[in-house]
């Protein structure tokens, strides 16, 4: 890998050049209202994982359109009293897998709600949540599923799930605080969920090398999946490209960031061809609350890993 | 490319080792009955393509579950009287594109009904038909969409569309005969549609390097997409692999071939890592009617191309 | 793929910086004079392709140095009276293949003369025309065959063939108009043939993502074949690089474009690493007649495909 | 990926065909005696990781030749009384990274001693332990470092570290039982450490897709790193190949397995080109105690992941 | 790389299964007679290379059809009296380059005649010899140039050049003995030149990992260039494949080997995907004189390099 | 390959932006003093290579820390009297191989001392010299071996060997002059050895596409090995990156160049992604003596090859 994006000094100033849709807030308000109207209480069932220091619960909550969404809830075993909850979203192509895959935050002394990703789970970790809505013609993957209309767009459904996961966490009887967290697509969802939460609802936001930021720029400066799915779709459908671009404006992390006042920790990696650093800076520079950026100068999209885990735990501990 | 599958002498004897499901015929009878019960008449609209020697019609017929499916119908312009119709199915990842993309059979003096492929069209040629049913977690692509239950499997829907396309062609007022044709996935669909048609309904079957044959063998001897999607899914879901395997048995071309009595032309390519030759022979050797195999000794999955086009036209001309 | 060439605003202004050779016109006049002096009448033989709506003729005309060149002539069957003729040139590495491979223009109601490419036909579609002249040491491929002298350069011979193909088309008894067309190398040949035709001889020029334009720039900004063949040759022959560069100046599409007054349709693709968009703009901006550019913003060298086919037919229909 | 090794029925019978060196036991007895003679007590320092439910200790113990080796010791926080200890060894190219990277076994209620890998840590996770011994000429990596003499071979040192890690774990005041565990190279080290432990010292052995088994076979049937490093070395040093082969016989997991009587859980993956399944079966079939094999039919070297984690925890829980 | 061809025991028995053409000897006798009839004396010009211990001469001799072929002649400087001459042929894609590139045999005390390869020199080392004969359609490269007729086949010309190079060497006034040598394509040419020489004309034959042996087998078991060029040609020209196969039978090293009685040193590499070991054994096992095989067990096509250089020098020294 | 670095006009002005460490001279003086204090006389043993025109000697001299380093000494056979000596250093991953591999300079009439590269020899040519010092965690390869401290850095040892090789050459009884030479890593070592020699000790410096120049820039503009090893190390060890960068400043060829007054010939290749041209210009522009640059406009890292050999011989001949 080598440096390929803007020089660092320019990155530090970079902002998303795309205005947000005029009805951005109305679009999301309507979407969330409908989800809440169709919501049912979460169903929690204990799971025996063999992990004696962690209590695991299988959670089913209602997401977009009242559809069931799976999650794991891991907590330190035998802990009484209130706990902060970290809601985690998963990277592109992955599902919730096994409870054994998600041990960081219970080790840190938090409850940890890991939201499954509808329809995904076929790339690198299995999933258990269907995406019951079909789709028009699309490039394999999820970035162009239903992209010709904001109403049918896959990420409208997934982001609604994420907001509903936060609401589910807040409703847990032991929840003292709620934070959102995620890497890559998970980071993009964390920004979205935070941007759609009310001020004060979230204690913090953690987004490592987030996906879905400054999307119009991203799809022209990298040929790596998943952004490349978008270019592939437009290549086959040149007359539909403008429409597809206007749809992704509704899910751009830079627009969500402009609504976030909770403390936020982001990371960017200078050699990241999957989520180019300028697109992360576009979101970071739009954040309105206290914020920190962990800059990985030598990393691609694997940016940070264990280092960022320790950084994230320290950030969360500092908030609570 | 190099030879990698069974020696030619063994290929010539190779048969699918997987028995068909006990309820194979009942499964398809029920599926088709429902589609026919929900069917509506096809809607045909003339299209101005600028192609002065070809009349093009945009066709919308009802496929699986009564859902709308798009097609192009190309005919030699200014031809009066009955015409044989070739129903063509499309290779993996492609949609119906432009009428200009499908000129072989009208040039040959046939009517040509090109069925769009639901949900596809994001790989190499655009599509216009949605797949309105959602899916559980899946590997990107279509081979594992809904694969955990034959009832929800993507190819149940697509094969039903194909049977309905044949029925749509037969209902065209000028149709003298109907043949089915396709390359790769299109070849697999041609075999399926033929296997599910009544004896005498079809004048002929053309299937170039067909996909979806001897699937249990295919997914263990090649690592090329799309068969590799299946292995990827099982890798992430080892406890669901047996279930997925039992689903694909319902769409295996070798089982459909055992029901085909119409004259058939197939091709196989000895260096084809996408649809390995043994899997094609498994279907070919099960055919019960007159049959011819065009063997491409030096080809991969691109097997034949213009040569096979000329071969297919000669085959069809010989039948009518 | 991602954007890699000049920004769009700069592309729109880009012109070839290399002056044409002082004896450019004399070089080509001498070459063509000799070809015409050695020319013999074309030989036409009917071919039975099985395509009942198309009449196909096998054509042998004399090209460079009076050498025989093969072509297919496809016409709508049973059409009386004059027809416009589209002369098509083929992309790099391809030959004329089967008549079944070339059905667009007869479907559009035109006669279609597809010129075989001497010596090529080993890359993706077979050919039938030898290149009887040998060559000095060269990088495999055609771009450096005979490149050390404009007189021995492969493209001197091939472009002469192309001009002679136009003359052959014009001599067809039914020809009402003649257009030239091609994609990639075929587009480069279309520009060359048009630039070497007399004003009024051609009704139109169609060149999709043309090769052989602004060559000195092309060979330094991409590492994709076939331009990379040129760099490879210079790498091994540094003392012969200047000579090779001075040879390709005689076949640069930007110089031919400056001589074209017929209406022209070109396409460029912003992510095209094979024929970078700036090199296409260098030709487009030099055209002197009415002109249109179809810009594919999301495409590589596959730029447009069926979309461009429909665009090309509409363009031709608009001229005649 | 596709099946490439022996058929499954043959795999189940496969045994290593290479006899062990006559002085195998003497070689290791001498090596370990020296390490123990030079040993010093482990140094333990508490670490503040921010992980409130886990106590982390930085451990420095003496390994080969009395050289310092780093490790992390993670334990469930606030647990009194005896605990079983899992000693974990790391895959090729990785170091101990951050304590946050190793949370499975403390979550399962075990103490977890993660041994750093001398000199490694530059591939995918950072390390902190030097390999103070130099090396003769070698192929980059570790498989051929010092390979011309069993005495100077890198894996002599690393395996000694592993045995010493077990001894360090057994000396922890709270240790009730000790198990060894690892994936890939870590699995190979687990087999080695178990084979060199006294009967009764270990409660169990967990080795996922272990490296370093049936090495003479492995290096001829795969071209993937790290086994490919061995072939590369022999390619450059054909006259030294026999010597190198005789060295690796001293570290072959099949020979260690023949000395293991503790209960063992292994995994093999049928599409694993890094550690081919036949080489794993060679070790498995040599084991002398109770044993279980988790067979991943669809996996490459990533075999199992979260599934194997849950399987390993259940296996360990069943032993204690 | 990994083992991929026959097991070693089978390799040792492997013979070419293709019979030689009935007119093999007549074909070559006629070809060589014509070349000799058109031959002119070699032209030698001294070259100042700056290499003070080597005398270099630029040689132009007449090869196939009396056409000029370039060579370098390097000799130890200031040596009086007779010298043995090694005639060296070059690997695929390379030309004679600089005299500085060919220093082994003058260092060994031999005269060294390095024959340029007509038309090649664009792959990895520049050339100076044209191939004045043109070609029919071909796959880029040389293996299919003119392959549809033994009379027009490129290797007919090149092998004739090689025989004429031997004759040129034998005519040098100081030549005491003549040996032929080469690696890969150079090895194939060495076998050809030796098979076409009269008994006693050559003191020895050196052929490292020779190309052009057991060609019918080679083109089906590897997908590496240059053998892959042949499969590519047949793929595009299935109806011409049998003809192309019958042409290469005239240049198969196994047939030439059956005519060689001079002492021979060959090498084969077990992991050589370019010139698979079985094809080398097919030639080796056909040799009729004293013979040695250097077997590289761990090598691909780079088999041996400096080791084989030293081996070749020792072999030659032992003959003279 | 394509142009990727600064435009040529900027390259011609480019200088290294990193200041040299304040104790640069002291660091090297101390290092070399120690090596000289521990030095022993070189051991020379004649070798029978079969090369009758070259006398070969196996040399063992003492390098860093008095450690033994191997070399080959090739001389024209039977030459009496003084000879200039070229000391050659080897490219990354290679060892001294066979004497047959190094024939240029004896052919040119020079003595030729080829220094083996400690620990290397596993990449493309075998080596015989160990690197007896161990290392901390490192990325496989040599660029990060011991990089956390200039005292333990691998290149401190290797450069000291290079200086000692020059001293060994100067001590040869027949040595009239000494030059240093090398390609890539060998070129970097030539610059280092020249920069650490006293004025007048060396008659000339030859460095083809030298490695290890302007290193801080190099590691951010290319992702090719070996520079990519450095980025990989920093990626895993972000908190150690600054330390690693400060270490490589001690071995940067731009700093050595600023101390070189001997005549120098360098080469740079404009498409060289391994040793980007700007990094070579950084060294070239710092040279203080007479200098020449051979610029390869079309080359990657293979820049020049036989052409550069002839250029280097002419350069050396012009000095002596």
PDB file of N, CA, C and O in Angstrom, chain F residues 38-69:
ATOM      1  N   UNK F  38      38.406  -5.663  15.381  1.00  0.00           N
ATOM      2  CA  UNK F  38      38.159  -7.103  15.467  1.00  0.00           C
ATOM      3  C   UNK F  38      38.532  -7.825  14.181  1.00  0.00           C
ATOM      4  O   UNK F  38      38.322  -9.034  14.065  1.00  0.00           O
ATOM      5  N   UNK F  39      39.108  -7.115  13.240  1.00  0.00           N
ATOM      6  CA  UNK F  39      39.367  -7.723  11.934  1.00  0.00           C
ATOM      7  C   UNK F  39      40.529  -8.714  11.975  1.00  0.00           C
ATOM      8  O   UNK F  39      41.451  -8.595  12.775  1.00  0.00           O
ATOM      9  N   UNK F  40      40.434  -9.695  11.094  1.00  0.00           N
ATOM     10  CA  UNK F  40      41.525 -10.638  10.872  1.00  0.00           C
ATOM     11  C   UNK F  40      41.821 -10.639   9.381  1.00  0.00           C
ATOM     12  O   UNK F  40      40.984 -10.231   8.570  1.00  0.00           O
ATOM     13  N   UNK F  41      42.990 -11.109   8.987  1.00  0.00           N
ATOM     14  CA  UNK F  41      43.313 -11.116   7.556  1.00  0.00           C
ATOM     15  C   UNK F  41      42.353 -12.025   6.789  1.00  0.00           C
ATOM     16  O   UNK F  41      41.886 -13.037   7.313  1.00  0.00           O
ATOM     17  N   UNK F  42      42.117 -11.632   5.570  1.00  0.00           N
ATOM     18  CA  UNK F  42      41.238 -12.441   4.720  1.00  0.00           C
ATOM     19  C   UNK F  42      41.888 -13.784   4.425  1.00  0.00           C
ATOM     20  O   UNK F  42      43.120 -13.887   4.344  1.00  0.00           O
ATOM     21  N   UNK F  43      41.047 -14.809   4.269  1.00  0.00           N
ATOM     22  CA  UNK F  43      41.524 -16.145   3.908  1.00  0.00           C
ATOM     23  C   UNK F  43      41.124 -16.410   2.469  1.00  0.00           C
ATOM     24  O   UNK F  43      39.943 -16.258   2.115  1.00  0.00           O
ATOM     25  N   UNK F  44      42.098 -16.772   1.648  1.00  0.00           N
ATOM     26  CA  UNK F  44      41.826 -16.985   0.224  1.00  0.00           C
ATOM     27  C   UNK F  44      42.120 -18.428  -0.156  1.00  0.00           C
ATOM     28  O   UNK F  44      43.207 -18.931   0.129  1.00  0.00           O
ATOM     29  N   UNK F  45      41.163 -19.095  -0.799  1.00  0.00           N
ATOM     30  CA  UNK F  45      41.393 -20.480  -1.235  1.00  0.00           C
ATOM     31  C   UNK F  45      41.018 -20.590  -2.704  1.00  0.00           C
ATOM     32  O   UNK F  45      39.909 -20.198  -3.076  1.00  0.00           O
ATOM     33  N   UNK F  46      41.870 -21.157  -3.531  1.00  0.00           N
ATOM     34  CA  UNK F  46      41.534 -21.310  -4.947  1.00  0.00           C
ATOM     35  C   UNK F  46      40.375 -22.289  -5.127  1.00  0.00           C
ATOM     36  O   UNK F  46      40.214 -23.236  -4.353  1.00  0.00           O
ATOM     37  N   UNK F  47      39.581 -22.040  -6.136  1.00  0.00           N
ATOM     38  CA  UNK F  47      38.403 -22.856  -6.430  1.00  0.00           C
ATOM     39  C   UNK F  47      38.497 -23.340  -7.876  1.00  0.00           C
ATOM     40  O   UNK F  47      38.859 -22.562  -8.755  1.00  0.00           O
ATOM     41  N   UNK F  48      38.174 -24.596  -8.081  1.00  0.00           N
ATOM     42  CA  UNK F  48      38.165 -25.097  -9.460  1.00  0.00           C
ATOM     43  C   UNK F  48      36.730 -25.054  -9.993  1.00  0.00           C
ATOM     44  O   UNK F  48      35.882 -25.845  -9.607  1.00  0.00           O
ATOM     45  N   UNK F  49      36.485 -24.113 -10.878  1.00  0.00           N
ATOM     46  CA  UNK F  49      35.120 -23.906 -11.375  1.00  0.00           C
ATOM     47  C   UNK F  49      34.919 -24.520 -12.747  1.00  0.00           C
ATOM     48  O   UNK F  49      33.788 -24.509 -13.250  1.00  0.00           O
ATOM     49  N   UNK F  50      36.007 -24.970 -13.362  1.00  0.00           N
ATOM     50  CA  UNK F  50      35.894 -25.400 -14.748  1.00  0.00           C
ATOM     51  C   UNK F  50      36.014 -24.245 -15.723  1.00  0.00           C
ATOM     52  O   UNK F  50      36.065 -24.468 -16.934  1.00  0.00           O
ATOM     53  N   UNK F  51      36.043 -23.047 -15.232  1.00  0.00           N
ATOM     54  CA  UNK F  51      36.146 -21.868 -16.105  1.00  0.00           C
ATOM     55  C   UNK F  51      37.629 -21.620 -16.379  1.00  0.00           C
ATOM     56  O   UNK F  51      38.342 -21.077 -15.538  1.00  0.00           O
ATOM     57  N   UNK F  52      38.074 -22.003 -17.552  1.00  0.00           N
ATOM     58  CA  UNK F  52      39.519 -22.026 -17.811  1.00  0.00           C
ATOM     59  C   UNK F  52      40.097 -20.639 -18.048  1.00  0.00           C
ATOM     60  O   UNK F  52      41.313 -20.465 -17.958  1.00  0.00           O
ATOM     61  N   UNK F  53      39.286 -19.667 -18.347  1.00  0.00           N
ATOM     62  CA  UNK F  53      39.802 -18.324 -18.599  1.00  0.00           C
ATOM     63  C   UNK F  53      39.671 -17.414 -17.385  1.00  0.00           C
ATOM     64  O   UNK F  53      39.968 -16.230 -17.465  1.00  0.00           O
ATOM     65  N   UNK F  54      39.209 -17.971 -16.284  1.00  0.00           N
ATOM     66  CA  UNK F  54      38.993 -17.175 -15.074  1.00  0.00           C
ATOM     67  C   UNK F  54      39.607 -17.907 -13.891  1.00  0.00           C
ATOM     68  O   UNK F  54      39.372 -19.107 -13.710  1.00  0.00           O
ATOM     69  N   UNK F  55      40.381 -17.175 -13.106  1.00  0.00           N
ATOM     70  CA  UNK F  55      40.862 -17.729 -11.828  1.00  0.00           C
ATOM     71  C   UNK F  55      39.881 -17.328 -10.740  1.00  0.00           C
ATOM     72  O   UNK F  55      39.605 -16.131 -10.564  1.00  0.00           O
ATOM     73  N   UNK F  56      39.380 -18.310 -10.015  1.00  0.00           N
ATOM     74  CA  UNK F  56      38.410 -18.007  -8.963  1.00  0.00           C
ATOM     75  C   UNK F  56      38.993 -18.337  -7.599  1.00  0.00           C
ATOM     76  O   UNK F  56      39.615 -19.386  -7.413  1.00  0.00           O
ATOM     77  N   UNK F  57      38.774 -17.433  -6.685  1.00  0.00           N
ATOM     78  CA  UNK F  57      39.225 -17.633  -5.311  1.00  0.00           C
ATOM     79  C   UNK F  57      38.037 -17.481  -4.383  1.00  0.00           C
ATOM     80  O   UNK F  57      37.240 -16.556  -4.544  1.00  0.00           O
ATOM     81  N   UNK F  58      37.948 -18.405  -3.449  1.00  0.00           N
ATOM     82  CA  UNK F  58      36.950 -18.265  -2.383  1.00  0.00           C
ATOM     83  C   UNK F  58      37.576 -17.411  -1.290  1.00  0.00           C
ATOM     84  O   UNK F  58      38.651 -17.744  -0.764  1.00  0.00           O
ATOM     85  N   UNK F  59      36.906 -16.296  -0.956  1.00  0.00           N
ATOM     86  CA  UNK F  59      37.463 -15.354   0.005  1.00  0.00           C
ATOM     87  C   UNK F  59      36.606 -15.333   1.263  1.00  0.00           C
ATOM     88  O   UNK F  59      35.374 -15.333   1.170  1.00  0.00           O
ATOM     89  N   UNK F  60      37.254 -15.345   2.402  1.00  0.00           N
ATOM     90  CA  UNK F  60      36.568 -15.109   3.669  1.00  0.00           C
ATOM     91  C   UNK F  60      37.258 -13.953   4.360  1.00  0.00           C
ATOM     92  O   UNK F  60      38.422 -14.054   4.740  1.00  0.00           O
ATOM     93  N   UNK F  61      36.547 -12.848   4.477  1.00  0.00           N
ATOM     94  CA  UNK F  61      37.135 -11.709   5.200  1.00  0.00           C
ATOM     95  C   UNK F  61      36.265 -11.421   6.427  1.00  0.00           C
ATOM     96  O   UNK F  61      35.203 -12.006   6.602  1.00  0.00           O
ATOM     97  N   UNK F  62      36.731 -10.569   7.265  1.00  0.00           N
ATOM     98  CA  UNK F  62      35.971 -10.266   8.475  1.00  0.00           C
ATOM     99  C   UNK F  62      35.223  -8.957   8.278  1.00  0.00           C
ATOM    100  O   UNK F  62      35.795  -7.950   7.864  1.00  0.00           O
ATOM    101  N   UNK F  63      33.942  -9.011   8.573  1.00  0.00           N
ATOM    102  CA  UNK F  63      33.094  -7.846   8.383  1.00  0.00           C
ATOM    103  C   UNK F  63      32.705  -7.215   9.705  1.00  0.00           C
ATOM    104  O   UNK F  63      33.556  -7.020  10.587  1.00  0.00           O
ATOM    105  N   UNK F  64      31.431  -6.920   9.848  1.00  0.00           N
ATOM    106  CA  UNK F  64      30.930  -6.315  11.077  1.00  0.00           C
ATOM    107  C   UNK F  64      31.307  -7.172  12.279  1.00  0.00           C
ATOM    108  O   UNK F  64      31.136  -8.398  12.258  1.00  0.00           O
ATOM    109  N   UNK F  65      31.796  -6.533  13.310  1.00  0.00           N
ATOM    110  CA  UNK F  65      32.092  -7.230  14.555  1.00  0.00           C
ATOM    111  C   UNK F  65      33.095  -8.362  14.382  1.00  0.00           C
ATOM    112  O   UNK F  65      33.127  -9.294  15.193  1.00  0.00           O
ATOM    113  N   UNK F  66      33.893  -8.283  13.336  1.00  0.00           N
ATOM    114  CA  UNK F  66      34.876  -9.337  13.117  1.00  0.00           C
ATOM    115  C   UNK F  66      34.278 -10.632  12.617  1.00  0.00           C
ATOM    116  O   UNK F  66      34.951 -11.667  12.559  1.00  0.00           O
ATOM    117  N   UNK F  67      33.007 -10.595  12.224  1.00  0.00           N
ATOM    118  CA  UNK F  67      32.321 -11.813  11.761  1.00  0.00           C
ATOM    119  C   UNK F  67      32.757 -12.176  10.338  1.00  0.00           C
ATOM    120  O   UNK F  67      32.978 -11.297   9.514  1.00  0.00           O
ATOM    121  N   UNK F  68      32.823 -13.478  10.038  1.00  0.00           N
ATOM    122  CA  UNK F  68      33.297 -13.891   8.717  1.00  0.00           C
ATOM    123  C   UNK F  68      32.257 -13.620   7.634  1.00  0.00           C
ATOM    124  O   UNK F  68      31.070 -13.876   7.821  1.00  0.00           O
ATOM    125  N   UNK F  69      32.723 -13.121   6.508  1.00  0.00           N
ATOM    126  CA  UNK F  69      31.881 -12.833   5.352  1.00  0.00           C
ATOM    127  C   UNK F  69      32.529 -13.478   4.136  1.00  0.00           C
ATOM    128  O   UNK F  69      33.738 -13.383   3.942  1.00  0.00           O
TER     129      UNK F  69
END
